[in-house]
Amino acid sequence: MRILQVSAEIFPLLKTGGLADIAGALPIALMAQGQDARVLLPGFPAIVAGVRDLVPLAEFTAPWGDRFGLRVGHIAIDGAPPIPAYVIDAPALYDRPGNPYEETTRQPYNDNHRRFALLGWAAAQLAQGLDPDWQPEVVHAHDWHAALAPAYLAFARQAGRPHVGSVFTVHNLAYQGVFAPWHFAELGLPGPAFHMNGLEYHGQVSFMKGGLYFADRLTTVSPTYALEIQTPEQGVGLDGLLRQRSSVLSGILNAVDDQVWNPATDAALVQGYHTPEGRHMAGKARCKSVLQHQLGLAERPDAPLFIVVSRLTEQKGLHLVLGGIDALLAQGGQLALLGSGEAWLEEAFRQRAAAAPQSVSVTIGYDEALAHQLFGAGDVTLVPSLFEPCGLTQMYGLKYGSLPLVRRVGGLADTVVDSTLEDMASGEATGFVFDHFDDADYARALRRAFALYDRAPDWRRVRGNAMRRPADWGTAAAQYIDVYRQALG
Ligand code: ADP
Ligand code: GLC
């Protein structure tokens, strides 16, 4: 099958969160199963710089009349076949100093409707033959940035164009791409698209709703989140539409890219490790002592090291971590955090680190190598999210033997098994899970982590379960291929 993946980010070229990890791994996993996968990306500077052998392919006109180019090249990744990549050449829209979505002041760019309509539009042009040598049979759009692709394809089909299947994946329903209604006229969609049965959302234009309404098939990134978003509590205003479309909606759990996240081969670690049984875990102990030294933490092998690698936003529930720091320190733990985001959280964590530099380390910023080192060194990975579509850091924590402590929500509920006596006995326990989004329940989970840490043989057993938990892309890719077949009808 010829499959075009459409996303705003892709690891290793450009990443602000888990979307990039998935966008980078899925095409390779699809190719490994014999599929003909390509990607379409906006020409952000990091993407233009990172795609190899980029050459002009075609020009096309945006709905608002401007002309843009499309280039083609490939993304080269060690140990994987090159991923053919189309890149939209539009420096006026994409070559800017902030991140892909926001100015340096963290305000969304005021022309985001154009910047991302163009992504969906270019996908539809490719589906209609912009590249004479390759046309997708299925277009797979990720998140609101790419969500207009299914809408363009649906209206092209109504206008008599051949059927191209469309799949839309929600990585996070909280980010919807909602714009003032007067922008609708620039999007190149017919009037009827701006309707309750379409992109209209409380008088505004919602890209997310366009994807949810018009795609042939919908997926999201865990089975539990697929159910949660159909409820008023977690539907962020779109649960009605999601319930209406539930027969074409499925949850496909994200997987872990073994080429990138593997403690045995990870070049960012001072020493690799691989046998979870405990006999060959010397590498992990070394990772911990080196990192403690590097971060200025007391070099105490016996102190359980709790780590956080996260965007600092409301979603991630980090005020629970802040509120629990005293208890964590009182029980003899250390905390190392890497993250960036909301200013108040950055500042609050900085202050905690300044007050106890031997026990709390806070790195504000984005650092891929340090992220790997934290999973390598950590004993516990904290992910107490308010909501979590899938979550990747708990899966990296599992694989690196840094046991996840998570709230039972979304993909966290689907990937971590609490260390209860019965699940320890059955060999299923992999971490610590709490239910209520409050300080008391979080504190109890912390205490469970300390209690298990004090029982070294049990700890090693649970860590072994965690490290052995299968998380390869083969299963997820096969499920996506099934969904693509359904989208082709
Ligand atoms: P989300 O996509 O909601 O941010 P995920 O857990 O799915 O959450 O994915 C987060 C990804 O971003 C992981 O690969 C994680 O390692 C990475 N990450 C988050 N914050 C940082 C940071 N400050 N530095 C490096 N990597 C980070
Ligand atoms: C989103 C979600 C996260 C998920 C990631 C990749 O950013 O917040 O839970 O793991 O997408 O699907």
Short mmCIF file of N, CA and C and ligand atoms in Angstrom, two decimals, residues 15-19 21 172 254 261 309-311 315-316 338-340 365-368 371 375 388 390-394 396, ligand 1:
data_model
loop_
_atom_site.label_atom_id
_atom_site.label_comp_id
_atom_site.label_asym_id
_atom_site.label_seq_id
_atom_site.Cartn_x
_atom_site.Cartn_y
_atom_site.Cartn_z
N LYS A 15 11.46 17.97 17.01
CA LYS A 15 10.62 17.32 18.02
C LYS A 15 10.27 18.29 19.13
N THR A 16 8.99 18.41 19.44
CA THR A 16 8.62 19.12 20.66
C THR A 16 7.95 18.18 21.64
N GLY A 17 7.59 16.97 21.19
CA GLY A 17 6.93 16.01 22.09
C GLY A 17 6.83 14.66 21.43
N GLY A 18 5.97 13.82 22.02
CA GLY A 18 5.87 12.43 21.59
C GLY A 18 5.43 12.25 20.14
N LEU A 19 4.66 13.21 19.62
CA LEU A 19 4.23 13.13 18.22
C LEU A 19 5.42 12.87 17.29
N ASP A 21 8.28 11.41 17.94
CA ASP A 21 8.80 10.04 18.09
C ASP A 21 7.96 9.07 17.25
N ASN A 172 -3.45 14.23 20.78
CA ASN A 172 -3.83 15.00 21.96
C ASN A 172 -5.03 15.87 21.61
N ASN A 254 0.80 3.30 21.22
CA ASN A 254 2.13 3.62 20.70
C ASN A 254 3.14 2.55 21.13
N TRP A 261 15.59 3.90 21.58
CA TRP A 261 15.42 3.71 23.03
C TRP A 261 15.73 2.26 23.39
N VAL A 309 10.94 13.64 32.92
CA VAL A 309 11.32 14.20 31.61
C VAL A 309 10.01 14.61 30.95
N SER A 310 9.77 15.92 30.87
CA SER A 310 8.40 16.30 30.53
C SER A 310 8.27 17.73 30.04
N ARG A 311 7.25 17.94 29.21
CA ARG A 311 6.76 19.29 29.01
C ARG A 311 6.16 19.73 30.35
N GLN A 315 -1.31 19.44 31.78
CA GLN A 315 -1.59 18.03 31.44
C GLN A 315 -0.78 17.06 32.30
N LYS A 316 0.47 17.42 32.58
CA LYS A 316 1.39 16.45 33.16
C LYS A 316 1.29 16.30 34.68
N LEU A 338 13.99 17.16 34.06
CA LEU A 338 14.35 17.85 32.81
C LEU A 338 13.05 18.24 32.15
N GLY A 339 12.89 19.54 31.87
CA GLY A 339 11.64 19.94 31.23
C GLY A 339 11.63 21.41 30.91
N SER A 340 10.61 21.80 30.14
CA SER A 340 10.40 23.22 29.92
C SER A 340 8.94 23.43 29.62
N GLY A 365 14.90 23.21 30.00
CA GLY A 365 15.35 23.24 28.61
C GLY A 365 15.00 21.94 27.94
N TYR A 366 15.53 21.75 26.77
CA TYR A 366 15.26 20.55 26.00
C TYR A 366 16.60 19.89 25.69
N ASP A 367 16.79 18.64 26.09
CA ASP A 367 18.09 18.02 25.94
C ASP A 367 17.90 16.51 25.72
N GLU A 368 18.02 16.10 24.46
CA GLU A 368 17.75 14.71 24.10
C GLU A 368 18.70 13.74 24.83
N ALA A 371 17.90 13.41 28.48
CA ALA A 371 16.68 12.60 28.66
C ALA A 371 17.05 11.12 28.72
N PHE A 375 16.68 8.37 32.03
CA PHE A 375 16.04 7.05 32.06
C PHE A 375 17.06 5.98 32.44
N GLU A 388 -3.61 11.69 29.72
CA GLU A 388 -2.44 11.28 28.94
C GLU A 388 -2.88 10.37 27.79
N CYS A 390 -1.32 8.80 25.35
CA CYS A 390 -0.57 7.55 25.49
C CYS A 390 0.50 7.75 26.54
N GLY A 391 1.43 8.67 26.25
CA GLY A 391 2.58 8.83 27.12
C GLY A 391 3.69 7.91 26.63
N LEU A 392 4.85 8.47 26.41
CA LEU A 392 5.99 7.66 25.99
C LEU A 392 7.00 7.52 27.11
N THR A 393 7.08 8.54 27.98
CA THR A 393 8.17 8.51 28.97
C THR A 393 7.99 7.34 29.95
N GLN A 394 6.73 6.96 30.25
CA GLN A 394 6.57 5.79 31.13
C GLN A 394 7.04 4.53 30.41
N TYR A 396 9.48 4.46 28.14
CA TYR A 396 10.95 4.50 28.17
C TYR A 396 11.42 4.10 29.57
P1 ADP B 1 3.98 14.57 25.17
O1 ADP B 1 4.02 14.21 23.74
O2 ADP B 1 2.61 14.82 25.70
O3 ADP B 1 4.92 15.65 25.53
P2 ADP B 1 5.11 11.90 25.57
O4 ADP B 1 5.45 11.18 26.82
O5 ADP B 1 4.29 11.19 24.58
O6 ADP B 1 4.46 13.27 26.01
O7 ADP B 1 6.43 12.28 24.78
C1 ADP B 1 7.36 13.19 25.27
C2 ADP B 1 8.63 13.01 24.46
O8 ADP B 1 9.38 14.20 24.56
C3 ADP B 1 9.52 11.91 24.97
O9 ADP B 1 10.32 11.43 23.89
C4 ADP B 1 10.41 12.65 25.99
O10 ADP B 1 11.61 11.98 26.21
C5 ADP B 1 10.60 13.95 25.28
N1 ADP B 1 10.85 15.12 26.12
C6 ADP B 1 9.95 15.82 26.84
N2 ADP B 1 10.53 16.87 27.43
C7 ADP B 1 11.84 16.82 27.10
C8 ADP B 1 12.98 17.65 27.39
N3 ADP B 1 12.87 18.73 28.16
N4 ADP B 1 14.17 17.29 26.86
C9 ADP B 1 14.28 16.20 26.07
N5 ADP B 1 13.25 15.40 25.76
C10 ADP B 1 12.04 15.71 26.25
#
